[in-house]
Short mmCIF file of C-alpha atoms and ligand atoms in Angstrom, two decimals:
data_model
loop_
_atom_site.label_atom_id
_atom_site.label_comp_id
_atom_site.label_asym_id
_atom_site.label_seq_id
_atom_site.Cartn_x
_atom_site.Cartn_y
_atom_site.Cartn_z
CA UNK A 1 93.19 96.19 67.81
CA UNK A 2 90.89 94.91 70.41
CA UNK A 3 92.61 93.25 73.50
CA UNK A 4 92.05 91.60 76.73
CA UNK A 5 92.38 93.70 79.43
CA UNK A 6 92.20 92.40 83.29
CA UNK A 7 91.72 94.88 85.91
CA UNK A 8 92.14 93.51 89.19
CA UNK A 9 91.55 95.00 92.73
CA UNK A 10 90.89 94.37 96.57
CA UNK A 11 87.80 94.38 97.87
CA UNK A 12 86.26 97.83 97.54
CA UNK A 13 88.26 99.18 94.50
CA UNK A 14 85.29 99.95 92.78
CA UNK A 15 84.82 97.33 90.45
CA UNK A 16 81.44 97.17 90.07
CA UNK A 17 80.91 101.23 89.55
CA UNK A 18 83.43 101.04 86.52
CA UNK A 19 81.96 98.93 84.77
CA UNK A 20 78.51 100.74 85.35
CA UNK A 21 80.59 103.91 84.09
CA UNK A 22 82.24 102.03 80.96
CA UNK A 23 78.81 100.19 80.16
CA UNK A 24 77.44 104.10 80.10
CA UNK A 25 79.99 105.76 78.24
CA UNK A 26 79.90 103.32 75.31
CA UNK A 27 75.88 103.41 75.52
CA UNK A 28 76.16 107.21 75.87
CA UNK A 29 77.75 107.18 72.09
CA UNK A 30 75.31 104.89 70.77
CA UNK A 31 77.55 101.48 71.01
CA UNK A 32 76.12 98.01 72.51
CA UNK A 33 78.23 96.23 75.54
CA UNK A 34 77.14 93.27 76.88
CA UNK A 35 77.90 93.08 80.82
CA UNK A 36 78.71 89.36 81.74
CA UNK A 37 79.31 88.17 85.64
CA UNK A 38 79.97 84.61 87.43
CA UNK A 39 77.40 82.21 88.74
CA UNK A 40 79.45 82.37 92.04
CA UNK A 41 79.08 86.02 92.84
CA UNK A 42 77.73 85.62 96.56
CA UNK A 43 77.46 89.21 97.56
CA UNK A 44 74.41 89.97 95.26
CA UNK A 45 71.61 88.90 93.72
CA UNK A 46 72.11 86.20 90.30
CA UNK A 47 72.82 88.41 86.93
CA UNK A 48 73.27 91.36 88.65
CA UNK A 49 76.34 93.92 88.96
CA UNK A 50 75.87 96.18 92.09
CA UNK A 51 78.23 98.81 93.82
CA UNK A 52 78.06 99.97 97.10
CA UNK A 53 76.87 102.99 95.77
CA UNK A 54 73.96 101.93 94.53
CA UNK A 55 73.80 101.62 91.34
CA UNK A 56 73.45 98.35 89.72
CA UNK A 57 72.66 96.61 86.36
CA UNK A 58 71.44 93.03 85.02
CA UNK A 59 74.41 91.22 83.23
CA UNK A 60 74.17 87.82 81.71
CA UNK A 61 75.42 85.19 84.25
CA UNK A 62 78.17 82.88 83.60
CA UNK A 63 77.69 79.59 84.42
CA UNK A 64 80.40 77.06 85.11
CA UNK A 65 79.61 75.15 81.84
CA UNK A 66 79.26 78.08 79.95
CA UNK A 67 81.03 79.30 76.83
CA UNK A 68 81.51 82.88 77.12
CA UNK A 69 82.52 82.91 73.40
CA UNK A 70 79.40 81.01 72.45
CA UNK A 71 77.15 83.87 74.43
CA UNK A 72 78.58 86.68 72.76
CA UNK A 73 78.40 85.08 69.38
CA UNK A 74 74.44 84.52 70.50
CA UNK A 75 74.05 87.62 72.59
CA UNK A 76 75.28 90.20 70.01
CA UNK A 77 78.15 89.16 67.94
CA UNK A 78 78.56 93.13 67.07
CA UNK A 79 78.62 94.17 70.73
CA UNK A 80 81.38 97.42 71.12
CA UNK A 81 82.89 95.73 74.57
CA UNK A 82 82.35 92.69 76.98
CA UNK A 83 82.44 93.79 80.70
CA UNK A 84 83.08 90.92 83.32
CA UNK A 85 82.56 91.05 86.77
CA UNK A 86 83.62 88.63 89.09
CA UNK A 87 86.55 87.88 86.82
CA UNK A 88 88.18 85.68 89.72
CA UNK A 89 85.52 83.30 89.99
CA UNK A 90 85.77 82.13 86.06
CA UNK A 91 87.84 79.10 85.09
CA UNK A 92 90.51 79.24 82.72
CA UNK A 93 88.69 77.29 79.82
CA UNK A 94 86.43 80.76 80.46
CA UNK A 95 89.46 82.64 80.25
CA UNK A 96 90.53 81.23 77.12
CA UNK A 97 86.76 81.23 75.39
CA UNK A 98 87.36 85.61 76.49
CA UNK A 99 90.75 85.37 74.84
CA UNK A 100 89.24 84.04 71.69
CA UNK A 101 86.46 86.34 71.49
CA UNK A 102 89.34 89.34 71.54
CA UNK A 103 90.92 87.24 68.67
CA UNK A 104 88.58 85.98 66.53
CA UNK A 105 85.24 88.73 67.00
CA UNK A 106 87.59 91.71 67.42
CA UNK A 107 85.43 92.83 70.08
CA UNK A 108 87.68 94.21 73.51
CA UNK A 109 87.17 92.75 76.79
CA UNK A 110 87.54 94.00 80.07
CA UNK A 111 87.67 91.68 83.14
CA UNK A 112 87.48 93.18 86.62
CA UNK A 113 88.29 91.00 89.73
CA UNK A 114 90.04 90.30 92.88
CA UNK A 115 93.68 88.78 92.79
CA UNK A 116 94.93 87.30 96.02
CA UNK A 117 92.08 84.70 97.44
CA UNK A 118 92.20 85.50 101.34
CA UNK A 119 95.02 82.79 101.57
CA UNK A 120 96.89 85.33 99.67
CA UNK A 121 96.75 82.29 96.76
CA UNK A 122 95.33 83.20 92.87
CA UNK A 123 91.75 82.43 92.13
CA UNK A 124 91.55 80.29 88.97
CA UNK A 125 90.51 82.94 86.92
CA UNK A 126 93.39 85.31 88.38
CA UNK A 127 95.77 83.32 86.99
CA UNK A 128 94.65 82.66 84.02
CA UNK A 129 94.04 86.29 83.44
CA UNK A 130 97.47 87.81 84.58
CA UNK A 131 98.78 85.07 82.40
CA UNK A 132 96.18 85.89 79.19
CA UNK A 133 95.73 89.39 79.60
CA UNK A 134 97.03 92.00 77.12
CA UNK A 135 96.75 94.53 79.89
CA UNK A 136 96.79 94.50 83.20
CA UNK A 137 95.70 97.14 85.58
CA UNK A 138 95.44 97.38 89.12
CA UNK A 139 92.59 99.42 90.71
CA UNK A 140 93.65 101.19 94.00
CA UNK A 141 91.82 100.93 97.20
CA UNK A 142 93.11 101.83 100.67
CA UNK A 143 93.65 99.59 103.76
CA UNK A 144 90.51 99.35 105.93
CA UNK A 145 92.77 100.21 109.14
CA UNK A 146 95.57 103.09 107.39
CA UNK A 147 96.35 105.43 104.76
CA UNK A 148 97.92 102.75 102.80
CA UNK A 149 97.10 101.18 99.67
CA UNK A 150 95.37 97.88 100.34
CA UNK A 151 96.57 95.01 98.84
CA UNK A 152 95.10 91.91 100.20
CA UNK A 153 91.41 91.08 101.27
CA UNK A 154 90.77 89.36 104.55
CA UNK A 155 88.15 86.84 106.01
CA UNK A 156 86.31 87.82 108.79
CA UNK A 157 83.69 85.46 110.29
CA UNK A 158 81.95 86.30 113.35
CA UNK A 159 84.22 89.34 113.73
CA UNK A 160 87.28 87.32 114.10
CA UNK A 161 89.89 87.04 111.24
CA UNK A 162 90.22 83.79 109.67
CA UNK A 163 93.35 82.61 107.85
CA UNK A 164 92.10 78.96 106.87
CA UNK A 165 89.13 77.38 105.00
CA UNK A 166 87.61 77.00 101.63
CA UNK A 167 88.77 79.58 99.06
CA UNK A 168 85.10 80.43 98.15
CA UNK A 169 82.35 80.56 101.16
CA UNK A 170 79.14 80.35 99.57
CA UNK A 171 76.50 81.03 101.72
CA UNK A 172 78.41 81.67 104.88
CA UNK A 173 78.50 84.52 107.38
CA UNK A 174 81.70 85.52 105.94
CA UNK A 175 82.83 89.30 105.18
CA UNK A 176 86.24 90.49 103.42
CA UNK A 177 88.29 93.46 104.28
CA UNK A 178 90.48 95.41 101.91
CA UNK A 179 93.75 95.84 104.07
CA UNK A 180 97.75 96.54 103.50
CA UNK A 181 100.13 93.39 104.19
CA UNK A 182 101.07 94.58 107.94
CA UNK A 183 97.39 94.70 108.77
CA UNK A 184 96.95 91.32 107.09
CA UNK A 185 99.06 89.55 109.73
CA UNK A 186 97.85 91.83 112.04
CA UNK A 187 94.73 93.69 112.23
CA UNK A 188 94.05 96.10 115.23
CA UNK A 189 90.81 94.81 116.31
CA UNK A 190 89.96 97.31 118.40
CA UNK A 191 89.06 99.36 115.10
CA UNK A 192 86.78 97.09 113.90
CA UNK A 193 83.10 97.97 113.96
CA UNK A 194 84.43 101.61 113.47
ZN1 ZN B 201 96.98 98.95 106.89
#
């Protein structure tokens, strides 16, 4: 049975490199996926999932009119798997069109975002997709400043934490740390830069 799966993460779980691996693996054995990722992706390039490592492949861009179930059907209605990046950035009508395609194309999907905005508040699609999901699996990363595992992602503009503003910065001089909840409230500065 194919399901929807949602694998969510802090910034700097890796995202991006598993679904380069999974995309691989199912290629490796001969089998089509079809890597999909929002219009609102800032950090990169339009179309594109990249990971820090470097690797990084062209994936059909969803747009905020878009039907995801309409693209697969048109894309490659046989395709073995749909990957998603930027999973938090989709709306729920896109979470529902993903839920369909598990249902009515038998074809699994695998959504990989954040979950906590930087106000510690879902993104659209983070809701939807802890709510729609079949599975749900959290990615590990560790806290920027300690050992521990890091489960919220904060704004940093101009070196200075920021706590308020809009949930997506498009454009800005923003950057987003992975952290733990005690270095949320209150991150040793003096480690920055390090
Ligand atoms: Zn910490």
């Amino acid at each position: 049975m194919a399901q929807l799966y949602y694998r969510y993460g802090a910034m700097n779980s890796g995202k991006s490199i598993e679904i380069i691996k999974v995309a691989h693996n199912y290629e490796e054995q001969g089998k089509s996926v079809i890597l999909m990722t929002s219009a609102l992706d800032t950090r990169e390039e339009r179309g594109t999932v990249a990971s820090r490592v470097g690797l990084s492949r062209n994936a059909h861009v969803i747009e905020a009119d878009s039907n995801c179930f309409d693209m697969v059907k048109s894309i490659d209605p046989d395709a073995s798997c749909i990957l998603i990046d930027e999973a938090q950035f989709l709306s729920k009508q896109h979470v529902l069109q993903l839920a369909k395609i598990v249902d009515e194309l038998s074809i699994p999907v695998i959504a990989f975002g954040l979950k906590n905005d930087f106000q510690n508040n879902l993104f659209e699609g983070s809701q939807a997709l802890l709510l729609y999901a079949d599975k749900i699996e959290e990615m590990k990363t560790i806290c920027w400043f300690c050992g521990r595992k890091a489960i919220m992602n904060l704004r940093f503009h101009d070196s200075k934490p920021v706590y308020e503003g809009e949930q997506i910065q498009v454009g800005g001089n923003e950057s987003y740390y992975p952290v733990c909840r005690k270095h949320y409230f209150n991150p040793p500065m003096e480690q920055m830069g390090k």
